[in-house]
């Protein structure tokens, strides 16, 4: 029984390693060369030779802080606002600087949404098969 297992193991290993060969077989077919598909563009000398080399230690003119780069990437940087957007922002006014501190303050006025909202928030999660809607008359 051990000899049979040894012979089976050697034959499986030989079959597996034979697939690593690079000549002949089912997998040897003509394929396109991905590097021969497109040509490399030739190097071109820039036409503007009036550029001055940078001064060592000078601040780069195009350097922007990381936070400003993130804001520009998210919101597109400073742009012209439409008339409607400008009017809405003017009517909204400037935000209160301490708004985050006031939200958790017990003296902050809140609106009681009632028992229905609490029931909706506390409702068990389900697939909606037993959901019913009724309109009070």
PDB file of C-alpha atoms in Angstrom:
ATOM      1  CA  UNK A   1       0.000   0.000   0.000  1.00  0.00           C
ATOM      2  CA  UNK A   2       2.886   2.363   0.787  1.00  0.00           C
ATOM      3  CA  UNK A   3       4.529   1.616  -2.555  1.00  0.00           C
ATOM      4  CA  UNK A   4       1.305   2.414  -4.361  1.00  0.00           C
ATOM      5  CA  UNK A   5       0.990   5.737  -2.516  1.00  0.00           C
ATOM      6  CA  UNK A   6       4.646   6.550  -3.277  1.00  0.00           C
ATOM      7  CA  UNK A   7       4.223   5.771  -6.973  1.00  0.00           C
ATOM      8  CA  UNK A   8       1.020   7.847  -7.121  1.00  0.00           C
ATOM      9  CA  UNK A   9       2.759  10.776  -5.417  1.00  0.00           C
ATOM     10  CA  UNK A  10       5.734  10.644  -7.784  1.00  0.00           C
ATOM     11  CA  UNK A  11       3.474  10.489 -10.843  1.00  0.00           C
ATOM     12  CA  UNK A  12       1.420  13.485  -9.616  1.00  0.00           C
ATOM     13  CA  UNK A  13       4.632  15.456  -8.965  1.00  0.00           C
ATOM     14  CA  UNK A  14       5.980  14.553 -12.415  1.00  0.00           C
ATOM     15  CA  UNK A  15       2.731  15.604 -14.103  1.00  0.00           C
ATOM     16  CA  UNK A  16       2.701  18.867 -12.170  1.00  0.00           C
ATOM     17  CA  UNK A  17       6.300  19.699 -12.996  1.00  0.00           C
ATOM     18  CA  UNK A  18       5.835  18.828 -16.668  1.00  0.00           C
ATOM     19  CA  UNK A  19       3.447  21.780 -16.936  1.00  0.00           C
ATOM     20  CA  UNK A  20       6.335  24.103 -16.088  1.00  0.00           C
ATOM     21  CA  UNK A  21       8.111  23.317 -19.349  1.00  0.00           C
ATOM     22  CA  UNK A  22       8.284  26.117 -21.898  1.00  0.00           C
ATOM     23  CA  UNK A  23       8.397  24.132 -25.117  1.00  0.00           C
ATOM     24  CA  UNK A  24       5.529  22.495 -26.997  1.00  0.00           C
ATOM     25  CA  UNK A  25       2.246  21.395 -25.551  1.00  0.00           C
ATOM     26  CA  UNK A  26      -1.239  22.792 -25.624  1.00  0.00           C
ATOM     27  CA  UNK A  27      -0.226  26.101 -24.037  1.00  0.00           C
ATOM     28  CA  UNK A  28       2.410  26.970 -26.624  1.00  0.00           C
ATOM     29  CA  UNK A  29       0.602  29.189 -29.115  1.00  0.00           C
ATOM     30  CA  UNK A  30       1.367  32.456 -30.806  1.00  0.00           C
ATOM     31  CA  UNK A  31       0.456  35.445 -28.677  1.00  0.00           C
ATOM     32  CA  UNK A  32       0.817  39.152 -29.411  1.00  0.00           C
ATOM     33  CA  UNK A  33       3.718  40.911 -27.772  1.00  0.00           C
ATOM     34  CA  UNK A  34       2.251  43.607 -25.530  1.00  0.00           C
ATOM     35  CA  UNK A  35       5.389  45.714 -25.838  1.00  0.00           C
ATOM     36  CA  UNK A  36       5.279  45.666 -29.636  1.00  0.00           C
ATOM     37  CA  UNK A  37       1.717  47.010 -29.835  1.00  0.00           C
ATOM     38  CA  UNK A  38       2.520  50.702 -29.383  1.00  0.00           C
ATOM     39  CA  UNK A  39       5.561  52.796 -30.120  1.00  0.00           C
ATOM     40  CA  UNK A  40       7.429  54.866 -27.605  1.00  0.00           C
ATOM     41  CA  UNK A  41       7.224  58.590 -28.269  1.00  0.00           C
ATOM     42  CA  UNK A  42      10.603  60.142 -29.083  1.00  0.00           C
ATOM     43  CA  UNK A  43      12.193  62.469 -26.560  1.00  0.00           C
ATOM     44  CA  UNK A  44      11.539  66.109 -27.349  1.00  0.00           C
ATOM     45  CA  UNK A  45      13.519  69.093 -26.113  1.00  0.00           C
ATOM     46  CA  UNK A  46      11.137  71.716 -24.711  1.00  0.00           C
ATOM     47  CA  UNK A  47      10.950  74.818 -26.911  1.00  0.00           C
ATOM     48  CA  UNK A  48      11.177  77.324 -24.023  1.00  0.00           C
ATOM     49  CA  UNK A  49      14.852  77.875 -23.172  1.00  0.00           C
ATOM     50  CA  UNK A  50      14.244  81.022 -21.105  1.00  0.00           C
ATOM     51  CA  UNK A  51      13.534  79.083 -17.911  1.00  0.00           C
ATOM     52  CA  UNK A  52      15.722  80.036 -14.987  1.00  0.00           C
ATOM     53  CA  UNK A  53      16.993  77.403 -12.586  1.00  0.00           C
ATOM     54  CA  UNK A  54      15.454  77.496  -9.102  1.00  0.00           C
ATOM     55  CA  UNK A  55      17.254  79.297  -6.317  1.00  0.00           C
ATOM     56  CA  UNK A  56      18.417  76.901  -3.598  1.00  0.00           C
ATOM     57  CA  UNK A  57      16.347  77.282  -0.429  1.00  0.00           C
ATOM     58  CA  UNK A  58      13.673  79.467  -2.065  1.00  0.00           C
ATOM     59  CA  UNK A  59      10.003  78.689  -1.484  1.00  0.00           C
ATOM     60  CA  UNK A  60       8.420  76.922  -4.413  1.00  0.00           C
ATOM     61  CA  UNK A  61       5.810  79.176  -6.019  1.00  0.00           C
ATOM     62  CA  UNK A  62       3.368  76.344  -6.640  1.00  0.00           C
ATOM     63  CA  UNK A  63       3.641  74.762  -3.185  1.00  0.00           C
ATOM     64  CA  UNK A  64       0.340  74.538  -1.358  1.00  0.00           C
ATOM     65  CA  UNK A  65      -0.335  73.050   2.062  1.00  0.00           C
ATOM     66  CA  UNK A  66      -1.611  69.490   2.232  1.00  0.00           C
ATOM     67  CA  UNK A  67      -4.931  70.578   3.720  1.00  0.00           C
ATOM     68  CA  UNK A  68      -5.477  73.095   0.919  1.00  0.00           C
ATOM     69  CA  UNK A  69      -4.660  70.430  -1.673  1.00  0.00           C
ATOM     70  CA  UNK A  70      -7.235  68.131  -0.058  1.00  0.00           C
ATOM     71  CA  UNK A  71      -9.885  70.867  -0.090  1.00  0.00           C
ATOM     72  CA  UNK A  72      -9.123  71.656  -3.722  1.00  0.00           C
ATOM     73  CA  UNK A  73      -9.383  67.976  -4.627  1.00  0.00           C
ATOM     74  CA  UNK A  74     -12.710  67.604  -2.824  1.00  0.00           C
ATOM     75  CA  UNK A  75     -14.422  70.859  -3.738  1.00  0.00           C
ATOM     76  CA  UNK A  76     -12.596  72.039  -6.847  1.00  0.00           C
ATOM     77  CA  UNK A  77     -10.893  75.039  -5.316  1.00  0.00           C
ATOM     78  CA  UNK A  78     -12.162  78.612  -5.361  1.00  0.00           C
ATOM     79  CA  UNK A  79     -14.704  79.115  -8.136  1.00  0.00           C
ATOM     80  CA  UNK A  80     -17.298  81.666  -9.102  1.00  0.00           C
ATOM     81  CA  UNK A  81     -20.615  81.178  -7.356  1.00  0.00           C
ATOM     82  CA  UNK A  82     -23.897  81.509  -9.178  1.00  0.00           C
ATOM     83  CA  UNK A  83     -26.277  84.319  -8.237  1.00  0.00           C
ATOM     84  CA  UNK A  84     -28.676  81.931  -6.516  1.00  0.00           C
ATOM     85  CA  UNK A  85     -25.896  80.266  -4.534  1.00  0.00           C
ATOM     86  CA  UNK A  86     -24.429  83.616  -3.515  1.00  0.00           C
ATOM     87  CA  UNK A  87     -27.851  84.895  -2.396  1.00  0.00           C
ATOM     88  CA  UNK A  88     -28.480  81.735  -0.362  1.00  0.00           C
ATOM     89  CA  UNK A  89     -25.094  82.044   1.345  1.00  0.00           C
ATOM     90  CA  UNK A  90     -25.703  85.733   2.078  1.00  0.00           C
ATOM     91  CA  UNK A  91     -29.099  84.960   3.650  1.00  0.00           C
ATOM     92  CA  UNK A  92     -27.615  82.125   5.718  1.00  0.00           C
ATOM     93  CA  UNK A  93     -25.063  84.425   7.290  1.00  0.00           C
ATOM     94  CA  UNK A  94     -21.795  83.422   8.857  1.00  0.00           C
ATOM     95  CA  UNK A  95     -21.677  80.302  11.031  1.00  0.00           C
ATOM     96  CA  UNK A  96     -21.297  80.538  14.782  1.00  0.00           C
ATOM     97  CA  UNK A  97     -17.741  79.606  15.769  1.00  0.00           C
ATOM     98  CA  UNK A  98     -18.866  77.797  18.943  1.00  0.00           C
ATOM     99  CA  UNK A  99     -21.632  75.706  17.346  1.00  0.00           C
ATOM    100  CA  UNK A 100     -19.962  72.415  18.262  1.00  0.00           C
ATOM    101  CA  UNK A 101     -19.885  73.389  21.933  1.00  0.00           C
ATOM    102  CA  UNK A 102     -23.505  74.529  21.956  1.00  0.00           C
ATOM    103  CA  UNK A 103     -24.962  71.358  20.460  1.00  0.00           C
ATOM    104  CA  UNK A 104     -24.308  69.272  23.574  1.00  0.00           C
ATOM    105  CA  UNK A 105     -25.390  72.020  25.963  1.00  0.00           C
ATOM    106  CA  UNK A 106     -28.458  71.084  28.060  1.00  0.00           C
ATOM    107  CA  UNK A 107     -29.840  74.604  27.548  1.00  0.00           C
ATOM    108  CA  UNK A 108     -30.012  74.080  23.781  1.00  0.00           C
ATOM    109  CA  UNK A 109     -33.611  74.094  22.589  1.00  0.00           C
ATOM    110  CA  UNK A 110     -34.634  70.941  20.789  1.00  0.00           C
ATOM    111  CA  UNK A 111     -37.871  69.867  19.158  1.00  0.00           C
ATOM    112  CA  UNK A 112     -39.647  66.869  20.617  1.00  0.00           C
ATOM    113  CA  UNK A 113     -40.384  64.638  17.664  1.00  0.00           C
ATOM    114  CA  UNK A 114     -42.966  62.657  19.597  1.00  0.00           C
ATOM    115  CA  UNK A 115     -43.638  59.034  20.299  1.00  0.00           C
ATOM    116  CA  UNK A 116     -44.015  58.081  16.631  1.00  0.00           C
ATOM    117  CA  UNK A 117     -40.440  58.999  15.792  1.00  0.00           C
ATOM    118  CA  UNK A 118     -39.177  57.129  18.860  1.00  0.00           C
ATOM    119  CA  UNK A 119     -41.185  54.062  17.777  1.00  0.00           C
ATOM    120  CA  UNK A 120     -39.731  54.221  14.269  1.00  0.00           C
ATOM    121  CA  UNK A 121     -36.175  54.526  15.561  1.00  0.00           C
ATOM    122  CA  UNK A 122     -36.675  51.733  18.119  1.00  0.00           C
ATOM    123  CA  UNK A 123     -38.454  49.391  15.681  1.00  0.00           C
ATOM    124  CA  UNK A 124     -36.778  46.021  15.176  1.00  0.00           C
ATOM    125  CA  UNK A 125     -34.975  45.501  11.909  1.00  0.00           C
ATOM    126  CA  UNK A 126     -36.793  43.319   9.407  1.00  0.00           C
ATOM    127  CA  UNK A 127     -37.262  42.600   5.737  1.00  0.00           C
ATOM    128  CA  UNK A 128     -40.437  44.698   5.450  1.00  0.00           C
ATOM    129  CA  UNK A 129     -42.790  41.806   4.656  1.00  0.00           C
ATOM    130  CA  UNK A 130     -45.012  42.583   7.657  1.00  0.00           C
ATOM    131  CA  UNK A 131     -44.985  46.364   7.158  1.00  0.00           C
ATOM    132  CA  UNK A 132     -48.377  48.055   6.972  1.00  0.00           C
ATOM    133  CA  UNK A 133     -49.353  51.626   6.289  1.00  0.00           C
ATOM    134  CA  UNK A 134     -52.578  53.282   7.339  1.00  0.00           C
ATOM    135  CA  UNK A 135     -53.894  56.790   6.937  1.00  0.00           C
ATOM    136  CA  UNK A 136     -55.794  58.101   9.966  1.00  0.00           C
ATOM    137  CA  UNK A 137     -59.205  59.553   9.079  1.00  0.00           C
TER     138      UNK A 137
END
